mmCIF file of C-alpha atoms and ligand atoms in Angstrom:
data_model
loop_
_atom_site.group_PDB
_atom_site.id
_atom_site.type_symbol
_atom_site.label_atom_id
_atom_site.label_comp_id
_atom_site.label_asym_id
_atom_site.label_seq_id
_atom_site.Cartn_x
_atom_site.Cartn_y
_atom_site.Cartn_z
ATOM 1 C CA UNK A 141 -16.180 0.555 21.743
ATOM 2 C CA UNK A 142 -14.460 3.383 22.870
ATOM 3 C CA UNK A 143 -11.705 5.487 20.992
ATOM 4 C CA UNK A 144 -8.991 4.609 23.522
ATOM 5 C CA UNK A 145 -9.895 0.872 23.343
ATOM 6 C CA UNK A 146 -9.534 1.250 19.271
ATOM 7 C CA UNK A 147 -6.406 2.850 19.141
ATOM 8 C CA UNK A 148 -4.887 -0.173 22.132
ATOM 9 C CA UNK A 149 -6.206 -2.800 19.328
ATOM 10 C CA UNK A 150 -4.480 -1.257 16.811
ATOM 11 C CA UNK A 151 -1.624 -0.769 18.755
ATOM 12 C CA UNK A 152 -1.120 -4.067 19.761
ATOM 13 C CA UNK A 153 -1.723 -5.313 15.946
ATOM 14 C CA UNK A 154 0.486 -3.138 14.523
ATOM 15 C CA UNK A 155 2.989 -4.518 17.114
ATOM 16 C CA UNK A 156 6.761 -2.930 16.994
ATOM 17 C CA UNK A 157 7.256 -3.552 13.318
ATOM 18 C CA UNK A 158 8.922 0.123 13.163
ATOM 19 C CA UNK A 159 12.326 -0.655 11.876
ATOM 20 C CA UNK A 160 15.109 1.769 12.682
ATOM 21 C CA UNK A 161 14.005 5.217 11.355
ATOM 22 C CA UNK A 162 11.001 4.796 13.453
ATOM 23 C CA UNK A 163 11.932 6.334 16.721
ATOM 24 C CA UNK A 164 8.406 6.955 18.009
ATOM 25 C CA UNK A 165 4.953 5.212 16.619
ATOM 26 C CA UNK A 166 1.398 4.902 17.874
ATOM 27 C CA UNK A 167 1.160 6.435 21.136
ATOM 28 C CA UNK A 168 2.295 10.476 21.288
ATOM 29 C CA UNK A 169 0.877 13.307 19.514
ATOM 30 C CA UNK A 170 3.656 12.726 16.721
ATOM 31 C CA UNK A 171 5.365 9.961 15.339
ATOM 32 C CA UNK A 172 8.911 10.471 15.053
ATOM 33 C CA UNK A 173 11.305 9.158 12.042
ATOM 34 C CA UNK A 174 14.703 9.752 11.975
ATOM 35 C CA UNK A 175 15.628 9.664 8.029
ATOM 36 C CA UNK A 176 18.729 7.691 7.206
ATOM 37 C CA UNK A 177 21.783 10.338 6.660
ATOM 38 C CA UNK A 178 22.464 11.340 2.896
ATOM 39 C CA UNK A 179 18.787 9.821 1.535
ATOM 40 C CA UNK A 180 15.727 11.720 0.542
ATOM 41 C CA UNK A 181 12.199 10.817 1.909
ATOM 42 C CA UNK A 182 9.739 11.012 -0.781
ATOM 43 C CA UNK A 183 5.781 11.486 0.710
ATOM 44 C CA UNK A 184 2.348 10.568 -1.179
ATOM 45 C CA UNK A 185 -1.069 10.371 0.131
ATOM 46 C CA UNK A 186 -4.102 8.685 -1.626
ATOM 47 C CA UNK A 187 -7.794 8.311 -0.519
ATOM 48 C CA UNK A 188 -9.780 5.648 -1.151
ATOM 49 C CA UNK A 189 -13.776 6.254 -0.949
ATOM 50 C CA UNK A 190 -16.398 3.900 -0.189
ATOM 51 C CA UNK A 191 -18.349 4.361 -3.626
ATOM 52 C CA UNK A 192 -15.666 4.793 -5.273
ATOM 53 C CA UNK A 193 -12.997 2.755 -5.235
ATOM 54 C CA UNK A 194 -14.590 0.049 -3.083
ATOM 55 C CA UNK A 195 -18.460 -0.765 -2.051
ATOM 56 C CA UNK A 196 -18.692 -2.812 1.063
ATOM 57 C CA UNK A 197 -20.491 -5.402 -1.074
ATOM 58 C CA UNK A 198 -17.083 -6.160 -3.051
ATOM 59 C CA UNK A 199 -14.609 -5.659 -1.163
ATOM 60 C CA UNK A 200 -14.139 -7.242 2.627
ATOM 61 C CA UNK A 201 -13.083 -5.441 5.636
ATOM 62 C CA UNK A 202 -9.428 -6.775 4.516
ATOM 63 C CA UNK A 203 -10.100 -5.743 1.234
ATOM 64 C CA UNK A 204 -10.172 -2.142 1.835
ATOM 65 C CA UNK A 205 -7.254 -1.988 4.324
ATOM 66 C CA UNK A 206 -5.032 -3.796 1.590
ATOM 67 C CA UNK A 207 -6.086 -1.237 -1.217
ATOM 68 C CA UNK A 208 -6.116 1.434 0.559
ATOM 69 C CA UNK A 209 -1.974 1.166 1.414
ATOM 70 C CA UNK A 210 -1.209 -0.300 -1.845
ATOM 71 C CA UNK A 211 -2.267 2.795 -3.809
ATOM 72 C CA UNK A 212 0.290 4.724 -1.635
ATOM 73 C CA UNK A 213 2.553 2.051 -1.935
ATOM 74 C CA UNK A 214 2.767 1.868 -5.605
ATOM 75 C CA UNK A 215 3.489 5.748 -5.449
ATOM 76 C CA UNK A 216 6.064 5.073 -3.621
ATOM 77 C CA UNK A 217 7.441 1.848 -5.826
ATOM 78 C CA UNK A 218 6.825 4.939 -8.855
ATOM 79 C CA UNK A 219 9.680 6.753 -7.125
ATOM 80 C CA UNK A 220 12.429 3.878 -6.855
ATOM 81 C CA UNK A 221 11.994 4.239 -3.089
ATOM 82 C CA UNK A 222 11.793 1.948 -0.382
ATOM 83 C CA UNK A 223 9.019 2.036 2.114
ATOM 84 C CA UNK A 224 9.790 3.722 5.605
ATOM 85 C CA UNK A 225 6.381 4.689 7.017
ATOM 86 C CA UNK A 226 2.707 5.473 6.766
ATOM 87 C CA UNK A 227 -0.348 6.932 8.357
ATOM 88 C CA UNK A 228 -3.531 6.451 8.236
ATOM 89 C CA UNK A 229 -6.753 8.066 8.682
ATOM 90 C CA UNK A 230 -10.143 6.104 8.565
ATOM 91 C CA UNK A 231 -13.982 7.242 9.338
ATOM 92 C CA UNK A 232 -16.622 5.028 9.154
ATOM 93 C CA UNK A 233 -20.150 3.867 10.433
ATOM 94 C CA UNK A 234 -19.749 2.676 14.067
ATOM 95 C CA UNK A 235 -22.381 0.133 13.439
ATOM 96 C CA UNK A 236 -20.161 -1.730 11.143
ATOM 97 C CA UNK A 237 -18.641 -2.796 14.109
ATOM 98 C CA UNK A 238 -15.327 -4.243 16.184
ATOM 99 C CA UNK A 239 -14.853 -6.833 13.286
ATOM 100 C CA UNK A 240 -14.810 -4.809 10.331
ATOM 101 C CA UNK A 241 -12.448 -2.361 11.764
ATOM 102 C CA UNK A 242 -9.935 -5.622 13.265
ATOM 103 C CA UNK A 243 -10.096 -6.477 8.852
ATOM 104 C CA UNK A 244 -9.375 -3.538 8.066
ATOM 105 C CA UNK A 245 -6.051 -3.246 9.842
ATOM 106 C CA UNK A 246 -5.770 -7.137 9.041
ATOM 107 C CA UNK A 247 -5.502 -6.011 5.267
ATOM 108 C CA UNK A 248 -3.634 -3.261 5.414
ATOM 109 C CA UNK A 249 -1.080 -4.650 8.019
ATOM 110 C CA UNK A 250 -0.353 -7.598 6.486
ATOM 111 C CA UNK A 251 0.464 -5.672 3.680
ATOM 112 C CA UNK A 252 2.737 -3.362 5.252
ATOM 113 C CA UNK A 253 4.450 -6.152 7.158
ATOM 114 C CA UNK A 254 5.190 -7.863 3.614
ATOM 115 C CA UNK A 255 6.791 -4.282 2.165
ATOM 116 C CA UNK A 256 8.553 -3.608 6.039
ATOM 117 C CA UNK A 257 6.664 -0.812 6.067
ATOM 118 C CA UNK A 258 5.961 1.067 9.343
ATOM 119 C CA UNK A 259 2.660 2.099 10.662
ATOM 120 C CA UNK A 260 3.438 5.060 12.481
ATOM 121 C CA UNK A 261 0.132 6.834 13.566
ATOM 122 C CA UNK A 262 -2.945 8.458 12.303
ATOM 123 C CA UNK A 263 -6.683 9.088 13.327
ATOM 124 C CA UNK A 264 -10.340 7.522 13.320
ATOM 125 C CA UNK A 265 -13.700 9.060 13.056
ATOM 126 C CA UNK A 266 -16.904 7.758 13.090
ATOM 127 C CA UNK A 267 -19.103 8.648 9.868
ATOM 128 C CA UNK A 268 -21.853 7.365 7.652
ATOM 129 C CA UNK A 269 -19.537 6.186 4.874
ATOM 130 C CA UNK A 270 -15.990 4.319 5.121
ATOM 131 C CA UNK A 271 -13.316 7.031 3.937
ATOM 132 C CA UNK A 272 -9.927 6.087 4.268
ATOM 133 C CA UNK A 273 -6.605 8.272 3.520
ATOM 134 C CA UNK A 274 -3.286 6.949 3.915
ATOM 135 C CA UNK A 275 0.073 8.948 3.522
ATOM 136 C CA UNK A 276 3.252 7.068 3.101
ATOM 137 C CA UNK A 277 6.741 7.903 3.212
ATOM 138 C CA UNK A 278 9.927 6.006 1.540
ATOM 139 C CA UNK A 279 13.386 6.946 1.193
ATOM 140 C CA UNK A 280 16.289 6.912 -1.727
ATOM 141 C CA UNK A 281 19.419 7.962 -1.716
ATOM 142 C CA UNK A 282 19.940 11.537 -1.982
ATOM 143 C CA UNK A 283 19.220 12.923 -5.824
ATOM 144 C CA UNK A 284 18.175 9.244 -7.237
ATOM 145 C CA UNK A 285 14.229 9.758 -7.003
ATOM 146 C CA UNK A 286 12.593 8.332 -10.103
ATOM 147 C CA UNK A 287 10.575 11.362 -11.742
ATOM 148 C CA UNK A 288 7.993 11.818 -14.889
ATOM 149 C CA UNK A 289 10.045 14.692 -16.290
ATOM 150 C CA UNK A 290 13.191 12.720 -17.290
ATOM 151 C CA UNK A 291 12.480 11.012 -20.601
ATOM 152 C CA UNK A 292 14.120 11.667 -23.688
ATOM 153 C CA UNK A 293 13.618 11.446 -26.883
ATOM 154 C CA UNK A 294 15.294 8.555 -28.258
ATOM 155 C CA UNK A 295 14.346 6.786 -25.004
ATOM 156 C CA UNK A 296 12.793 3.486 -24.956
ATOM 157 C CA UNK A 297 8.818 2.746 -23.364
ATOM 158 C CA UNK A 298 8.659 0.087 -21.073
ATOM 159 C CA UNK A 299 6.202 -1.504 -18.840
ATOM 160 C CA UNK A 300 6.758 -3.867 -16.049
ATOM 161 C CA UNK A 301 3.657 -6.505 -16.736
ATOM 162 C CA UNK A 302 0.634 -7.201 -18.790
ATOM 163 C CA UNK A 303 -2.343 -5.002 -18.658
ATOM 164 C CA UNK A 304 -5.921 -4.384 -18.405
ATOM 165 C CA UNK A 305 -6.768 -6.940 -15.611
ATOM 166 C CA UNK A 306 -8.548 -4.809 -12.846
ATOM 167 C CA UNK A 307 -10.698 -2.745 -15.543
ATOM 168 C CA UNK A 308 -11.453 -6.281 -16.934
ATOM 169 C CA UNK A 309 -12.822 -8.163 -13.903
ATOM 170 C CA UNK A 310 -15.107 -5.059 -13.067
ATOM 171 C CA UNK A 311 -16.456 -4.824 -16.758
ATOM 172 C CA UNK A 312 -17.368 -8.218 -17.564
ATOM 173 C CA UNK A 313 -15.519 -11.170 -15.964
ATOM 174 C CA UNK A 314 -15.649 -10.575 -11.858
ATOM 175 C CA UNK A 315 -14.240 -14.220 -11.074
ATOM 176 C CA UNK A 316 -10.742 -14.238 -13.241
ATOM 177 C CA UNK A 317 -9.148 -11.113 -12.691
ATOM 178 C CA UNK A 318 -11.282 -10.236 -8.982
ATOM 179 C CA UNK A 319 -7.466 -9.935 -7.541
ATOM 180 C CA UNK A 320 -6.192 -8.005 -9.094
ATOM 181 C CA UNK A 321 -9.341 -5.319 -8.746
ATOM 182 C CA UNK A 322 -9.699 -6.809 -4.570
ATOM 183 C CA UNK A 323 -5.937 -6.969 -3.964
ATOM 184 C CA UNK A 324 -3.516 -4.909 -6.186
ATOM 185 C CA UNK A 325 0.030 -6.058 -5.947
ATOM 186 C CA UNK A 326 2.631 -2.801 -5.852
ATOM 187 C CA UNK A 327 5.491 -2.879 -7.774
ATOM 188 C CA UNK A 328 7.941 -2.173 -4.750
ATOM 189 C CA UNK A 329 10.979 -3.984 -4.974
ATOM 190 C CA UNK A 330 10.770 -3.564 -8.995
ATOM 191 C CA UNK A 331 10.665 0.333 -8.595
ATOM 192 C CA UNK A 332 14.075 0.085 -6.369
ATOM 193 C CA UNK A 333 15.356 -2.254 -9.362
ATOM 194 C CA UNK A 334 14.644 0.463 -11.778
ATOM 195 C CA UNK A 335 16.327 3.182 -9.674
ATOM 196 C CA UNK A 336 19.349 1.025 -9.362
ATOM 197 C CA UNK A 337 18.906 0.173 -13.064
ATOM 198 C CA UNK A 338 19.024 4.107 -13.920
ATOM 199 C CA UNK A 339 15.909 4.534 -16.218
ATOM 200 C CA UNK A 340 15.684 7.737 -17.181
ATOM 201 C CA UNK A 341 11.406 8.505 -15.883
ATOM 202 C CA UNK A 342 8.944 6.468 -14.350
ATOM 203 C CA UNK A 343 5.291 6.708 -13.599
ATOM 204 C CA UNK A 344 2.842 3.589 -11.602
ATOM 205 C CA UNK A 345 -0.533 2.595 -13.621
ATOM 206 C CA UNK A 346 -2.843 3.747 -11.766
ATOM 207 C CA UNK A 347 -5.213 5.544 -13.908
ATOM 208 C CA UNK A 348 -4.845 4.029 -17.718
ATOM 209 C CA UNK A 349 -1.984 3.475 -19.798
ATOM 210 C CA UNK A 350 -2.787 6.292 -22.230
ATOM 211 C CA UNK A 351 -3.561 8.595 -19.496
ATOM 212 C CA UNK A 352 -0.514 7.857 -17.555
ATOM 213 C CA UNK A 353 1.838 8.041 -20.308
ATOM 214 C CA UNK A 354 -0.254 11.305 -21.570
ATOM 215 C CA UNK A 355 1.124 12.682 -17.556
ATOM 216 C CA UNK A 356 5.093 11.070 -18.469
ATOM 217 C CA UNK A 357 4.770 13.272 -21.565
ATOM 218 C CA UNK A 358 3.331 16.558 -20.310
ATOM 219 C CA UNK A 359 6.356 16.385 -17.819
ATOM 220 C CA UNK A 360 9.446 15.482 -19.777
ATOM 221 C CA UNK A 361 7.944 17.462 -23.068
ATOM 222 C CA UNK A 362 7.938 14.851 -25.524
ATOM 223 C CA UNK A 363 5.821 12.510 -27.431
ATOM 224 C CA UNK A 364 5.350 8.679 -27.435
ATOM 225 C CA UNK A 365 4.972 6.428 -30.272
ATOM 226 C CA UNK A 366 3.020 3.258 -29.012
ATOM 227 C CA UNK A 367 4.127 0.282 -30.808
ATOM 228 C CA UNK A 368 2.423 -2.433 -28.369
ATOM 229 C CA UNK A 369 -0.227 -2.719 -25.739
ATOM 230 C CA UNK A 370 0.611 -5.687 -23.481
ATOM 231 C CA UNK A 371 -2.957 -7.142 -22.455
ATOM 232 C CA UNK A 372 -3.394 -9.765 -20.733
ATOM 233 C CA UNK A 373 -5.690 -13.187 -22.075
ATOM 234 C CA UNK A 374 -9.390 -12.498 -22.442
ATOM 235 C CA UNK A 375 -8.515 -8.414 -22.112
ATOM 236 C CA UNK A 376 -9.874 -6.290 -24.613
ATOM 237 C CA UNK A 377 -7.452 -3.641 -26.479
ATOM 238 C CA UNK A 378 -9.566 -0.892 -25.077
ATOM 239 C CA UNK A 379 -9.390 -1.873 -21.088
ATOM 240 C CA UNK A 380 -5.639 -2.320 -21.831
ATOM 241 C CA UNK A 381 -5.504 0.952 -23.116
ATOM 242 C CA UNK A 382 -7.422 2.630 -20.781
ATOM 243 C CA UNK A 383 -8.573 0.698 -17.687
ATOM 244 C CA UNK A 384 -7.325 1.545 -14.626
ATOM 245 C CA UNK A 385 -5.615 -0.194 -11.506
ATOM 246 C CA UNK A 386 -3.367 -2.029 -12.996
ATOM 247 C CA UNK A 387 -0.248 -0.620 -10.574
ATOM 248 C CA UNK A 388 2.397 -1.647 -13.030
ATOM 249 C CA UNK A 389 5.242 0.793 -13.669
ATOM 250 C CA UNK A 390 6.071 2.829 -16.729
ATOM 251 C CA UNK A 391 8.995 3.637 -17.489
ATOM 252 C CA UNK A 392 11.988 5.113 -20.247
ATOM 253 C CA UNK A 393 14.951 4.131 -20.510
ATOM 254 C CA UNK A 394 18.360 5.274 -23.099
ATOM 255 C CA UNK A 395 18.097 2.228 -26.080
ATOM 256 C CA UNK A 396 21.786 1.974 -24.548
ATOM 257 C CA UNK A 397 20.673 0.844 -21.251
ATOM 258 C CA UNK A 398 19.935 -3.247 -21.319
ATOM 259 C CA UNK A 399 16.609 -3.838 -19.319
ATOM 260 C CA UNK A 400 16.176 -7.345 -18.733
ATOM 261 C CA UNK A 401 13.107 -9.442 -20.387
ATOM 262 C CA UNK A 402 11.945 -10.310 -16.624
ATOM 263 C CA UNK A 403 11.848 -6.954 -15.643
ATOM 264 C CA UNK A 404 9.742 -5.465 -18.652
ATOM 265 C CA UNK A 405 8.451 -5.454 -22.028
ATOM 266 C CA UNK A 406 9.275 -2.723 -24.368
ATOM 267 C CA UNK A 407 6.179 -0.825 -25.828
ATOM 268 C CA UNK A 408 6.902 1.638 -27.631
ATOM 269 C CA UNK A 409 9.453 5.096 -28.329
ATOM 270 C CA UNK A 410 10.030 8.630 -27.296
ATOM 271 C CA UNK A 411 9.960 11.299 -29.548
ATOM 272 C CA UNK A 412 10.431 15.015 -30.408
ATOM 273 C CA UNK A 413 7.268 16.897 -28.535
ATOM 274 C CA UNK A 414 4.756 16.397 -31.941
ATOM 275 C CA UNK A 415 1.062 17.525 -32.168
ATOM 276 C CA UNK A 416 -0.319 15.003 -29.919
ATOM 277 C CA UNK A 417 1.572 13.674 -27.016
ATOM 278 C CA UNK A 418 0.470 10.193 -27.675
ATOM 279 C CA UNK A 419 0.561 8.095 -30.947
ATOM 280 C CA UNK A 420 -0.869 4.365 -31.690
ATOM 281 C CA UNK A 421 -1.201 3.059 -35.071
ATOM 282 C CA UNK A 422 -0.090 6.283 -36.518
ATOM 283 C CA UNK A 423 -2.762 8.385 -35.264
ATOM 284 C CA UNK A 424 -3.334 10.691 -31.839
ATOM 285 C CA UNK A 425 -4.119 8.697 -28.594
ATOM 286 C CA UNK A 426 -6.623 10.744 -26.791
ATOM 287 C CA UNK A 427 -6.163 9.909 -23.111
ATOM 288 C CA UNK A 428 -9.475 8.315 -21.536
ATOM 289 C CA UNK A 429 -8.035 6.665 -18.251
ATOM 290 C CA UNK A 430 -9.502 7.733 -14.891
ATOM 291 C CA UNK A 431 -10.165 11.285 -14.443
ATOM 292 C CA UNK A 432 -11.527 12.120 -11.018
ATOM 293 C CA UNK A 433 -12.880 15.381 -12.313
ATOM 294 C CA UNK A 434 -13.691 14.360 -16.049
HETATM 295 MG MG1 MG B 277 0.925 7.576 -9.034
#
């Protein structure tokens, strides 16, 4: 296979899904987007690495492709935006073959078809291990961008589902939860809800609860009080806590704003900056979510 037959394939997948702001996709040097007048565009760009978020053993051709935008997409739904465009760039072994690389773009365009977002361009390499890096790109009205610095204290903690499922199937039980580690659902259209909503900060699970809400903290200088850890059946306390993956949203919110019961659960409180910036049970939460460098 040649590059030029690759990039027609993916072409011709990808098809002419590019909306409005798309004025120019697969094809030129550049893609072109024209953003819509009076809105921001927010960008984010997240790898995922064969050996490290995925093996080839666990997770199909389609697999990959589907993680690999949803981590960008959840980034996005973190923001209160909605989805414009992405690119992506992928290297891997040439002997995996034609098929591999059609599942690839299977997962991640069926994906970005559900979320109407636009593939716009990117690049391919060939190389001994499956590398993948997408960028993404979503807009909000000008101003209304959901950030981690904006909770107060006073504020209320909420979180958008139950937790703990993706560290869970790859500790012990691979069968129950293997969805949500194979194919994480981004909270998209709940991230525009919370925008519209007017929560006050807002932050996608994708590295731990405590260490998430340790980053929510840093930003807005304040403290949490954890009251409750939402896990779901069979989950222990400490995947809850700390397992990462789960692509829900935290958020704050003034106790004066209603948030309704199907859009989150309330887990704890903000505080005055204290000691620690996390507290469960009366003590100091030490953050132990994902860290890449740890
Ligand atoms: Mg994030």
């Amino acid at each position: 296979m040649s590059e030029l037959d690759l990039i027609a394939a993916i072409r011709k997948q990808a098809g002419s899904s590019g909306g409005r702001a798309l004025i120019r996709g697969i094809g030129d040097d550049c893609a072109i987007v024209r953003p819509k007048l009076g809105h921001d565009l927010v960008y984010t760009s997240d790898m995922a690495l064969e050996g490290r978020h995925f093996t080839l053993d666990t997770h199909s051709a389609a697999d990959v492709g589907h993680k690999a935008l949803a981590r960008s997409l959840s980034d996005l739904a973190a923001m209160g935006s909605k989805p414009v465009f992405f690119l992506v760039s992928l290297a891997f072994p040439q002997r995996l073959g034609k098929r591999w690389l059609n599942g690839f773009y299977r997962g991640l365009l069926t994906l970005a078809e559900q979320h109407r977002i636009a593939l716009a361009g990117g690049d391919l390499a060939n190389y001994d291990r499956v590398l993948v890096d997408v960028t993404c790109s979503g807009e909000v009205p000008a101003g209304t961008a959901l950030l981690r610095s904006g909770a107060k204290p006073g504020d209320v903690l909420y979180v958008t589902g139950l937790l703990g499922r993706a560290a869970h199937a790859l500790a012990a039980d691979l069968r129950r939860y293997r969805k949500f580690q194979l194919r994480p659902e981004p909270q998209v259209e709940l991230g525009q809800r919370l925008r519209k909503l007017g929560v006050s900060s807002c932050i996608d699970l994708s590295d731990g609860l405590s260490l998430d809400l340790h980053r929510i903290c840093q930003e807005s200088k304040v403290s949490a009080i954890l009251e409750h850890v939402p896990a779901a059946s069979a989950v222990t306390e400490e995947e809850a806590l700390h397992g990462g993956e789960d692509y829900q949203l935290l958020f704050t919110a003034p106790k004066t704003k209603r948030i309704p019961a199907d859009v989150a659960i309330p887990i704890g409180q903000m505080v005055p900056r204290g000691k620690s910036s996390v507290y469960y049970r009366d003590r100091p939460l030490t953050p132990a979510g994902f860290d890449h460098f740890a």
